[in-house]
Short mmCIF file of C-alpha atoms in Angstrom, two decimals:
data_model
loop_
_atom_site.label_atom_id
_atom_site.label_comp_id
_atom_site.label_asym_id
_atom_site.label_seq_id
_atom_site.Cartn_x
_atom_site.Cartn_y
_atom_site.Cartn_z
CA MET A 1 0.11 -0.21 -0.04
CA LYS A 2 1.55 3.40 -1.18
CA THR A 3 1.81 6.50 1.32
CA ALA A 4 1.57 10.07 0.68
CA GLU A 5 5.52 10.11 1.25
CA ASP A 6 6.25 7.40 -1.59
CA PHE A 7 4.49 9.65 -4.13
CA GLN A 8 6.41 12.80 -2.99
CA ASN A 9 9.64 10.67 -2.98
CA GLY A 10 8.62 9.71 -6.57
CA GLN A 11 6.66 7.16 -8.52
CA ILE A 12 6.43 6.13 -12.12
CA ILE A 13 2.98 5.33 -13.16
CA LEU A 14 1.83 3.63 -16.31
CA ILE A 15 -1.52 4.88 -17.65
CA ASP A 16 -3.32 3.68 -20.80
CA LYS A 17 -4.77 6.94 -22.02
CA PRO A 18 -8.34 6.89 -23.24
CA LEU A 19 -9.21 8.44 -26.61
CA THR A 20 -10.21 11.84 -26.72
CA TRP A 21 -8.41 12.82 -23.63
CA SER A 22 -5.38 15.19 -23.84
CA SER A 23 -2.03 14.24 -22.01
CA PHE A 24 -2.89 17.31 -19.70
CA GLN A 25 -6.55 15.96 -18.70
CA ALA A 26 -4.83 12.64 -17.60
CA VAL A 27 -2.26 14.32 -15.51
CA ASN A 28 -4.85 16.53 -13.93
CA LYS A 29 -7.04 13.60 -13.10
CA LEU A 30 -4.35 11.27 -11.31
CA LYS A 31 -2.95 14.69 -9.42
CA TYR A 32 -6.84 15.41 -8.30
CA ILE A 33 -6.98 11.54 -7.30
CA LEU A 34 -3.75 11.49 -5.37
CA LYS A 35 -4.44 14.64 -3.47
CA ARG A 36 -7.72 13.89 -2.68
CA LYS A 37 -6.56 10.54 -1.18
CA TYR A 38 -3.34 11.74 0.54
CA ASN A 39 -4.14 15.51 1.08
CA LEU A 40 -0.84 16.24 -0.57
CA PRO A 41 0.57 19.89 -0.62
CA LYS A 42 -0.41 22.24 -3.41
CA LYS A 43 2.93 22.28 -4.92
CA PHE A 44 2.81 18.54 -5.39
CA LYS A 45 4.94 17.48 -8.39
CA ILE A 46 3.57 15.49 -11.35
CA GLY A 47 4.13 15.27 -15.11
CA HIS A 48 3.96 13.01 -18.18
CA ALA A 49 7.21 11.95 -20.13
CA GLY A 50 5.70 12.38 -23.62
CA THR A 51 2.65 13.79 -25.07
CA LEU A 52 -0.04 11.75 -26.73
CA ASP A 53 -2.47 13.40 -29.19
CA PRO A 54 -6.16 13.24 -28.08
CA LEU A 55 -6.75 11.10 -30.74
CA ALA A 56 -4.26 8.49 -29.98
CA THR A 57 -4.63 5.97 -27.28
CA GLY A 58 -1.78 3.89 -25.13
CA LEU A 59 1.12 4.40 -22.91
CA LEU A 60 1.52 7.52 -20.97
CA ILE A 61 4.06 7.51 -18.43
CA ILE A 62 3.19 9.75 -15.29
CA CYS A 63 6.36 10.64 -12.91
CA THR A 64 5.65 12.05 -9.32
CA GLY A 65 7.21 13.87 -6.84
CA LYS A 66 11.16 13.76 -7.22
CA PHE A 67 11.02 11.27 -9.91
CA THR A 68 9.83 14.20 -12.28
CA LYS A 69 13.41 14.68 -12.53
CA LYS A 70 13.60 11.72 -14.78
CA ILE A 71 11.19 12.77 -17.25
CA THR A 72 13.61 14.07 -19.93
CA GLU A 73 15.84 10.56 -19.56
CA ILE A 74 12.37 8.70 -20.24
CA GLN A 75 11.21 11.01 -23.16
CA ALA A 76 14.48 10.17 -24.78
CA GLN A 77 14.04 6.42 -25.06
CA THR A 78 12.61 4.58 -28.25
CA LYS A 79 8.96 4.41 -28.75
CA GLU A 80 6.75 2.02 -30.43
CA TYR A 81 3.13 2.53 -32.01
CA THR A 82 0.77 0.70 -33.81
CA GLY A 83 -1.89 2.34 -35.86
CA THR A 84 -3.88 2.61 -39.05
CA ILE A 85 -3.06 4.66 -42.24
CA THR A 86 -5.77 5.21 -44.63
CA VAL A 87 -4.70 5.86 -48.19
CA GLY A 88 -6.56 7.82 -50.85
CA ALA A 89 -7.15 11.03 -48.71
CA THR A 90 -5.34 13.48 -47.02
CA THR A 91 -6.62 16.14 -44.21
CA PRO A 92 -4.61 19.38 -42.89
CA SER A 93 -3.73 17.92 -39.69
CA TYR A 94 -2.52 14.57 -41.11
CA ASP A 95 -5.25 12.63 -38.98
CA LEU A 96 -8.81 12.58 -37.87
CA GLU A 97 -8.71 15.99 -36.20
CA THR A 98 -9.74 17.78 -39.45
CA GLU A 99 -11.98 17.18 -42.72
CA VAL A 100 -10.41 15.44 -45.97
CA ASP A 101 -9.18 18.42 -48.05
CA ALA A 102 -7.99 16.06 -51.06
CA ASN A 103 -8.54 12.66 -52.71
CA PHE A 104 -6.06 10.58 -54.61
CA PRO A 105 -5.98 7.32 -56.63
CA ILE A 106 -5.23 4.06 -55.17
CA ASN A 107 -5.90 1.71 -57.88
CA HIS A 108 -1.98 1.37 -58.16
CA ILE A 109 -1.36 0.37 -54.87
CA ASP A 110 -0.50 -3.21 -53.94
CA GLU A 111 0.81 -5.39 -51.39
CA GLU A 112 4.55 -5.10 -53.12
CA LEU A 113 4.36 -1.37 -53.55
CA ILE A 114 3.46 -0.91 -49.88
CA GLN A 115 6.18 -3.38 -48.33
CA GLN A 116 8.85 -1.78 -50.90
CA THR A 117 7.80 1.67 -49.77
CA ALA A 118 7.80 0.81 -45.95
CA LYS A 119 11.65 -0.30 -46.50
CA ASN A 120 12.53 3.23 -47.71
CA PHE A 121 11.42 4.89 -44.36
CA ILE A 122 13.73 2.88 -41.97
CA GLY A 123 16.65 4.64 -40.61
CA GLU A 124 17.22 8.41 -40.60
CA ILE A 125 14.73 10.51 -42.22
CA ASP A 126 14.10 14.03 -42.69
CA GLN A 127 10.54 14.78 -41.14
CA LYS A 128 8.42 18.03 -41.45
CA PRO A 129 6.54 18.38 -38.03
CA PRO A 130 2.40 18.66 -38.67
CA VAL A 131 1.09 22.31 -38.92
CA PHE A 132 -1.43 21.25 -36.48
CA SER A 133 1.08 20.56 -33.67
CA ALA A 134 2.32 21.98 -30.39
CA ILE A 135 5.70 23.37 -31.54
CA LYS A 136 6.11 27.05 -31.18
CA LYS A 137 6.86 29.39 -34.06
CA ASP A 138 7.04 33.14 -33.55
CA GLY A 139 5.72 32.82 -29.84
CA LYS A 140 2.50 30.66 -30.72
CA ARG A 141 1.99 26.81 -31.29
CA LEU A 142 1.76 25.77 -34.80
CA TYR A 143 -2.07 24.69 -34.42
CA GLU A 144 -2.82 28.37 -33.41
CA HIS A 145 -1.38 29.64 -36.66
CA ALA A 146 -3.17 26.85 -38.56
CA ARG A 147 -6.50 27.45 -36.61
CA ALA A 148 -6.06 31.33 -37.64
CA GLY A 149 -5.48 30.48 -41.37
CA GLU A 150 -1.71 31.58 -40.87
CA GLU A 151 0.69 30.28 -43.19
CA VAL A 152 4.07 29.32 -41.57
CA GLU A 153 7.17 27.77 -42.81
CA ILE A 154 8.24 24.44 -40.97
CA GLN A 155 11.61 23.41 -40.73
CA SER A 156 12.17 19.62 -41.49
CA ARG A 157 14.33 17.56 -38.71
CA LYS A 158 16.18 14.61 -38.54
CA THR A 159 14.25 11.52 -37.11
CA THR A 160 14.89 7.98 -36.79
CA ILE A 161 12.86 4.98 -37.71
CA TYR A 162 14.13 1.50 -36.56
CA GLU A 163 11.43 -0.70 -37.41
CA PHE A 164 8.39 0.14 -39.68
CA GLU A 165 6.34 -3.24 -40.03
CA ILE A 166 3.34 -3.50 -42.04
CA THR A 167 0.90 -5.84 -40.17
CA ARG A 168 -2.38 -5.58 -42.30
CA ILE A 169 -3.53 -4.47 -45.58
CA ALA A 170 -7.17 -4.15 -46.41
CA LEU A 171 -7.14 -1.05 -48.65
CA PRO A 172 -7.66 1.86 -48.42
CA GLU A 173 -6.46 0.93 -44.58
CA ILE A 174 -2.94 -0.24 -43.89
CA ASP A 175 -2.09 -1.32 -40.57
CA PHE A 176 1.43 -0.95 -38.98
CA ARG A 177 3.80 -1.17 -35.95
CA VAL A 178 6.84 1.25 -35.86
CA GLN A 179 9.71 1.82 -33.39
CA CYS A 180 11.21 5.43 -33.57
CA SER A 181 13.36 7.94 -31.80
CA LYS A 182 12.00 10.79 -29.84
CA GLY A 183 10.44 13.48 -31.99
CA THR A 184 9.06 11.53 -34.72
CA TYR A 185 5.39 12.50 -35.68
CA ILE A 186 3.55 9.46 -36.80
CA ARG A 187 0.87 11.68 -38.30
CA SER A 188 3.72 13.04 -40.74
CA LEU A 189 5.09 9.27 -41.27
CA ALA A 190 1.51 8.43 -42.55
CA PHE A 191 1.09 11.59 -44.93
CA ASP A 192 5.00 11.01 -46.23
CA PHE A 193 4.19 7.30 -46.54
CA GLY A 194 0.82 8.44 -48.99
CA VAL A 195 3.06 10.68 -51.01
CA ALA A 196 5.69 7.99 -51.63
CA LEU A 197 3.19 5.60 -52.53
CA LYS A 198 1.95 8.62 -55.13
CA SER A 199 -1.13 8.97 -53.46
CA GLY A 200 -2.19 10.48 -50.22
CA ALA A 201 -2.66 9.28 -46.93
CA HIS A 202 -3.75 10.31 -43.43
CA LEU A 203 -3.56 8.67 -39.75
CA THR A 204 -6.93 7.21 -38.76
CA ALA A 205 -5.77 5.13 -35.45
CA LEU A 206 -2.91 5.40 -33.33
CA ARG A 207 -1.74 3.50 -30.06
CA ARG A 208 1.61 3.95 -28.09
CA THR A 209 2.54 0.32 -26.97
CA LYS A 210 6.07 1.07 -25.47
CA ILE A 211 8.63 3.84 -24.12
CA GLY A 212 12.01 2.01 -23.79
CA ASP A 213 11.23 -0.96 -21.64
CA TYR A 214 7.92 0.34 -20.54
CA SER A 215 4.65 -1.27 -21.93
CA VAL A 216 1.13 -0.37 -22.20
CA GLU A 217 0.66 -4.08 -20.97
CA ASN A 218 1.43 -3.01 -17.57
CA ALA A 219 -0.59 0.28 -17.85
CA VAL A 220 -3.96 0.89 -16.43
CA THR A 221 -6.63 3.11 -17.36
CA PRO A 222 -7.26 6.41 -14.89
CA GLU A 223 -10.56 4.84 -13.91
CA ILE A 224 -9.03 1.59 -12.79
CA PHE A 225 -6.24 4.02 -11.16
CA GLU A 226 -8.50 5.75 -9.32
CA LYS A 227 -10.44 2.77 -8.02
CA GLU A 228 -7.40 1.21 -6.91
CA VAL A 229 -5.85 4.13 -5.10
CA LEU A 230 -9.42 4.97 -3.29
CA SER A 231 -9.82 1.40 -2.33
CA GLN A 232 -6.56 1.41 -0.33
#
């Protein structure tokens, strides 16, 4: 049974983030649960080690107390995701946050082309973050520029794809598993994959399964975490 001192000294909590929740919401939920249960001080430290988009589910690592110092170290570790890329259409956000803005042919796409194209993404690649992302430019987040209809120039950055496995093909859907370095945008990977297929594509499902040695298999939903803590 955990004590207030345990959480202040530092704990690593593995949460399976539900769909539509922001990472900030998940942290706030846990903070509320822990403060309610243990009467923790107002300045109790808690934070997450790597944002997950609201439309993604899966592993969110939350650190408390003195373990918040480990966040940078955890964020730097290799990440694994599974998901679905839908070919034949693009969206401005590269995922389902925005509506389809263009359609493309897919008749020429077959399994051989998909598998060969996937191989070309393994290794160090140049990637542009989505315009609908939280990166700051000129003092504003990119998604704020995008929602205001402002065009901004986005610099590409180096990222590394260690593994890119195609796990199911049922066109227009392509399921995948990817292992990648810190800072990789899977939405951008989906968009670039569509371009490489001489079509268009966007991300329609995403789940983070691992960060380093931490696995979503050992994570709990915020709801289960609340029940476990309040029943102690």
